[in-house]
Amino acid sequence: MPIIAPSVLSADFANLQRDVEMINQSEADWFHVDIMDGVFVPNLSFGLPVTKAIHRHAIKPLDVHLMIVDPDRYVGAFRDAGASMLTVHFEACTHLHRTIEAIHTAGMKAGVAINPHTPAAFLSEVLADLDLVLVMSVNPGFGGQQFIEHTYTKLMDLKRLREVTGSDALIEVDGGVNTSNASRLVESGADALVAGNFVFSSPDPSAAIASMKRV
Ligand code: DX5
Ligand code: ZN
C-alpha cells in the first residue's frame, strides 16, 4: 500500500487544529507541509510558526517540501520546527550535495524535488545519498492543478535509476493526485502519494485518504 501524505496547503487554515486531528485519526502516514516563498514559486504559503503549530498537534511525521530559493539558510530552523523529512528543490540548490549533507547532519531525512522539466537522470550523482525523491506532477506553486501525464514516464526512469545506483530512496509524487491516477502512479514506481485538493475538497476527507490507501 502506498504511503499517503495529505497536503496541509489545502486545509482550512482557520480550523487547522481540526484538520490536523482529522489527519491524525485517518489512515494517512505523513503530513505534507508546503513552504512557498513567492520567489522560487509565484505564491506564498506559510512558514515556521505554522509548521511549529502543526507539529505541536501532529502525531505523524512532517514531510516538509521547501519551494524556496537558497534553502540552506533554513535547514536548522525547519528541524527545530519539527520536520522529520526536509525536501529541497534541485532547481533551487547550487551546491545540492552540500545541502543534502546539511539536512542529514541536522538529523532529518533528506529529499530532493524535481520540477516537471527536470529529467530524473539529473539525480544520478546524489540518488544514493537520498531518503526521498519528490517528483512534481504539476508546476509547483498552487494546489488543485491539472496532473501532467509525462509523470508516469519519469517515475519509471527514476525507478530504474534507483536500481542502478543502489539507492533506497522513496519516490513520492506531488500534484494533481487522486484516486483516478493513483494506481497507475504506484505501478510506475511511486511509493508515496501527496494529495491536497482531492482530500480536502472531499465531503469526507478521512474516507478520501482511506480510498487512496487502497488503490
Ligand atoms: C504544489 C504543492 C503540492 C500541492 C498539491 O506546489 O507542492 O503539495 O499542495 O496539491 P494538489 O493535490 O491539490 O495538487
Ligand atoms: Zn508539495
Coordinates of C-alpha atoms in Angstrom, one line a residue, residues 11-188:
A11 CA -6.6 22.5 4.8
D12 CA -8.8 25.2 6.3
F13 CA -6.3 27.5 8.0
A14 CA -8.9 28.9 10.3
N15 CA -9.6 25.4 11.6
L16 CA -6.1 24.0 11.3
Q17 CA -6.1 22.0 14.6
R18 CA -9.4 20.3 13.4
D19 CA -7.8 19.3 10.1
V20 CA -4.5 18.1 11.8
E21 CA -6.6 15.9 14.1
M22 CA -8.5 14.6 11.1
I23 CA -5.2 13.5 9.6
N24 CA -4.0 12.1 12.9
Q25 CA -7.1 9.9 13.1
S26 CA -7.1 8.9 9.4
E27 CA -5.0 6.2 7.6
A28 CA -2.6 8.9 6.4
D29 CA 1.1 8.3 7.0
W30 CA 2.7 11.7 6.9
F31 CA 1.8 15.4 6.9
H32 CA 2.9 17.1 3.7
V33 CA 3.8 20.7 4.5
D34 CA 4.3 23.1 1.6
I35 CA 6.5 26.1 2.1
M36 CA 6.5 28.8 -0.6
D37 CA 8.5 32.0 -0.7
G38 CA 7.0 33.9 -3.6
V39 CA 10.4 33.8 -5.4
F40 CA 11.1 30.2 -6.3
V41 CA 7.4 29.8 -6.9
P42 CA 4.9 32.6 -7.7
N43 CA 2.9 32.0 -4.5
L44 CA 3.3 32.4 -0.7
S45 CA 2.0 29.8 1.7
F46 CA 3.1 29.8 5.3
G47 CA 6.4 29.4 7.2
L48 CA 8.0 28.4 10.5
P49 CA 5.3 29.4 13.1
V50 CA 2.6 27.5 11.2
T51 CA 4.9 24.5 10.8
K52 CA 5.5 24.5 14.5
A53 CA 1.8 24.7 15.3
I54 CA 1.1 21.7 13.0
H55 CA 3.9 19.8 14.8
R56 CA 2.5 20.6 18.2
H57 CA -0.7 18.6 17.3
A58 CA 0.6 16.1 14.7
I59 CA 1.2 12.5 15.8
K60 CA 2.7 11.6 12.4
P61 CA 5.9 12.7 10.7
L62 CA 6.1 16.1 9.0
D63 CA 7.3 15.8 5.3
V64 CA 8.3 19.4 4.6
H65 CA 8.6 20.5 1.0
L66 CA 10.6 23.7 0.6
M67 CA 9.7 25.6 -2.5
I68 CA 12.1 28.4 -1.6
V69 CA 15.4 29.8 -3.0
D70 CA 18.6 29.1 -1.0
P71 CA 17.0 26.6 1.3
D72 CA 20.4 26.0 3.1
R73 CA 19.6 29.1 5.3
Y74 CA 16.6 27.4 6.9
V75 CA 17.7 23.8 7.4
G76 CA 18.2 24.2 11.2
A77 CA 15.0 26.3 11.6
F78 CA 12.8 23.6 10.0
R79 CA 14.4 20.9 12.1
D80 CA 13.6 23.0 15.2
A81 CA 10.0 23.5 13.8
G82 CA 9.5 19.7 13.8
A83 CA 10.4 18.5 10.3
S84 CA 11.3 14.7 10.1
M85 CA 11.9 14.9 6.3
L86 CA 13.2 18.0 4.6
T87 CA 12.9 18.2 0.8
V88 CA 14.6 20.9 -1.3
H89 CA 14.3 21.6 -5.0
F90 CA 17.0 20.5 -7.4
E91 CA 16.4 23.8 -9.3
A92 CA 17.0 25.9 -6.2
C93 CA 20.3 24.5 -5.0
T94 CA 23.7 25.4 -6.4
H95 CA 25.6 23.0 -4.1
L96 CA 23.0 20.3 -3.8
H97 CA 25.3 17.7 -2.3
R98 CA 26.3 20.1 0.5
T99 CA 22.6 20.9 1.2
I100 CA 21.8 17.1 1.4
E101 CA 24.7 16.7 3.9
A102 CA 23.4 19.6 6.0
I103 CA 20.0 18.1 6.2
H104 CA 21.4 14.8 7.4
T105 CA 23.7 16.5 9.8
A106 CA 20.7 18.3 11.3
G107 CA 19.2 14.9 12.0
M108 CA 16.5 14.8 9.3
K109 CA 15.7 12.6 6.3
A110 CA 16.8 14.3 3.1
G111 CA 14.6 14.7 0.0
V112 CA 15.1 16.4 -3.4
A113 CA 12.2 17.5 -5.5
I114 CA 12.4 17.8 -9.3
N115 CA 10.1 20.1 -11.4
P116 CA 8.3 18.7 -14.4
H117 CA 11.1 19.9 -16.8
T118 CA 13.9 18.3 -14.8
P119 CA 14.9 14.8 -16.0
A120 CA 15.2 12.0 -13.5
A121 CA 18.8 11.4 -14.7
F122 CA 19.9 14.7 -13.2
L123 CA 19.7 13.0 -9.8
S124 CA 22.1 10.2 -10.7
E125 CA 25.0 11.5 -8.7
V126 CA 23.1 12.1 -5.5
L127 CA 20.4 9.4 -5.5
A128 CA 22.3 7.0 -3.3
D129 CA 22.5 9.7 -0.6
L130 CA 18.8 10.5 -0.6
D131 CA 16.0 9.2 1.6
L132 CA 13.3 10.7 -0.7
V133 CA 12.8 11.9 -4.3
L134 CA 9.8 14.1 -4.8
V135 CA 8.5 14.1 -8.4
M136 CA 6.4 17.2 -9.2
S137 CA 3.5 16.2 -11.3
V138 CA 2.4 19.9 -11.6
N139 CA 4.5 23.1 -11.7
P140 CA 4.8 23.9 -8.1
G141 CA 3.1 26.9 -6.5
F142 CA -0.6 26.0 -6.2
G143 CA -2.9 23.3 -5.1
G144 CA -5.6 22.0 -7.3
Q145 CA -3.7 22.0 -10.6
Q146 CA -4.0 19.5 -13.5
F147 CA -1.8 16.4 -13.3
I148 CA 0.9 16.2 -16.0
E149 CA 0.8 12.9 -17.8
H150 CA 4.5 12.7 -18.6
T151 CA 5.0 11.9 -14.9
Y152 CA 4.5 8.2 -15.4
T153 CA 7.5 8.0 -17.7
K154 CA 9.6 9.9 -15.3
L155 CA 8.7 7.6 -12.4
M156 CA 9.7 4.6 -14.5
D157 CA 13.1 6.3 -15.3
L158 CA 13.6 7.1 -11.7
K159 CA 12.8 3.6 -10.6
R160 CA 15.4 2.2 -13.0
L161 CA 18.0 4.8 -11.8
R162 CA 17.3 3.8 -8.2
E163 CA 18.2 0.2 -9.0
V164 CA 21.3 1.2 -10.9
T165 CA 22.6 3.4 -8.2
G166 CA 21.7 1.1 -5.3
S167 CA 19.6 3.8 -3.7
D168 CA 16.9 3.1 -1.3
A169 CA 15.2 6.5 -1.6
L170 CA 11.4 6.5 -1.5
I171 CA 9.7 8.0 -4.6
E172 CA 6.9 10.5 -3.8
V173 CA 4.6 12.2 -6.3
D174 CA 3.1 15.6 -5.7
G175 CA 0.4 17.5 -7.7
G176 CA -3.0 16.6 -9.1
V177 CA -3.0 13.2 -7.5
N178 CA -6.4 11.5 -6.9
T179 CA -7.9 8.0 -7.0
S180 CA -8.1 8.0 -10.8
N181 CA -4.3 8.3 -11.3
A182 CA -3.0 6.8 -8.0
S183 CA -2.9 3.1 -9.0
R184 CA -1.0 3.8 -12.3
L185 CA 1.4 6.1 -10.3
V186 CA 2.1 3.3 -7.9
E187 CA 2.6 0.8 -10.7
S188 CA 5.0 3.2 -12.4

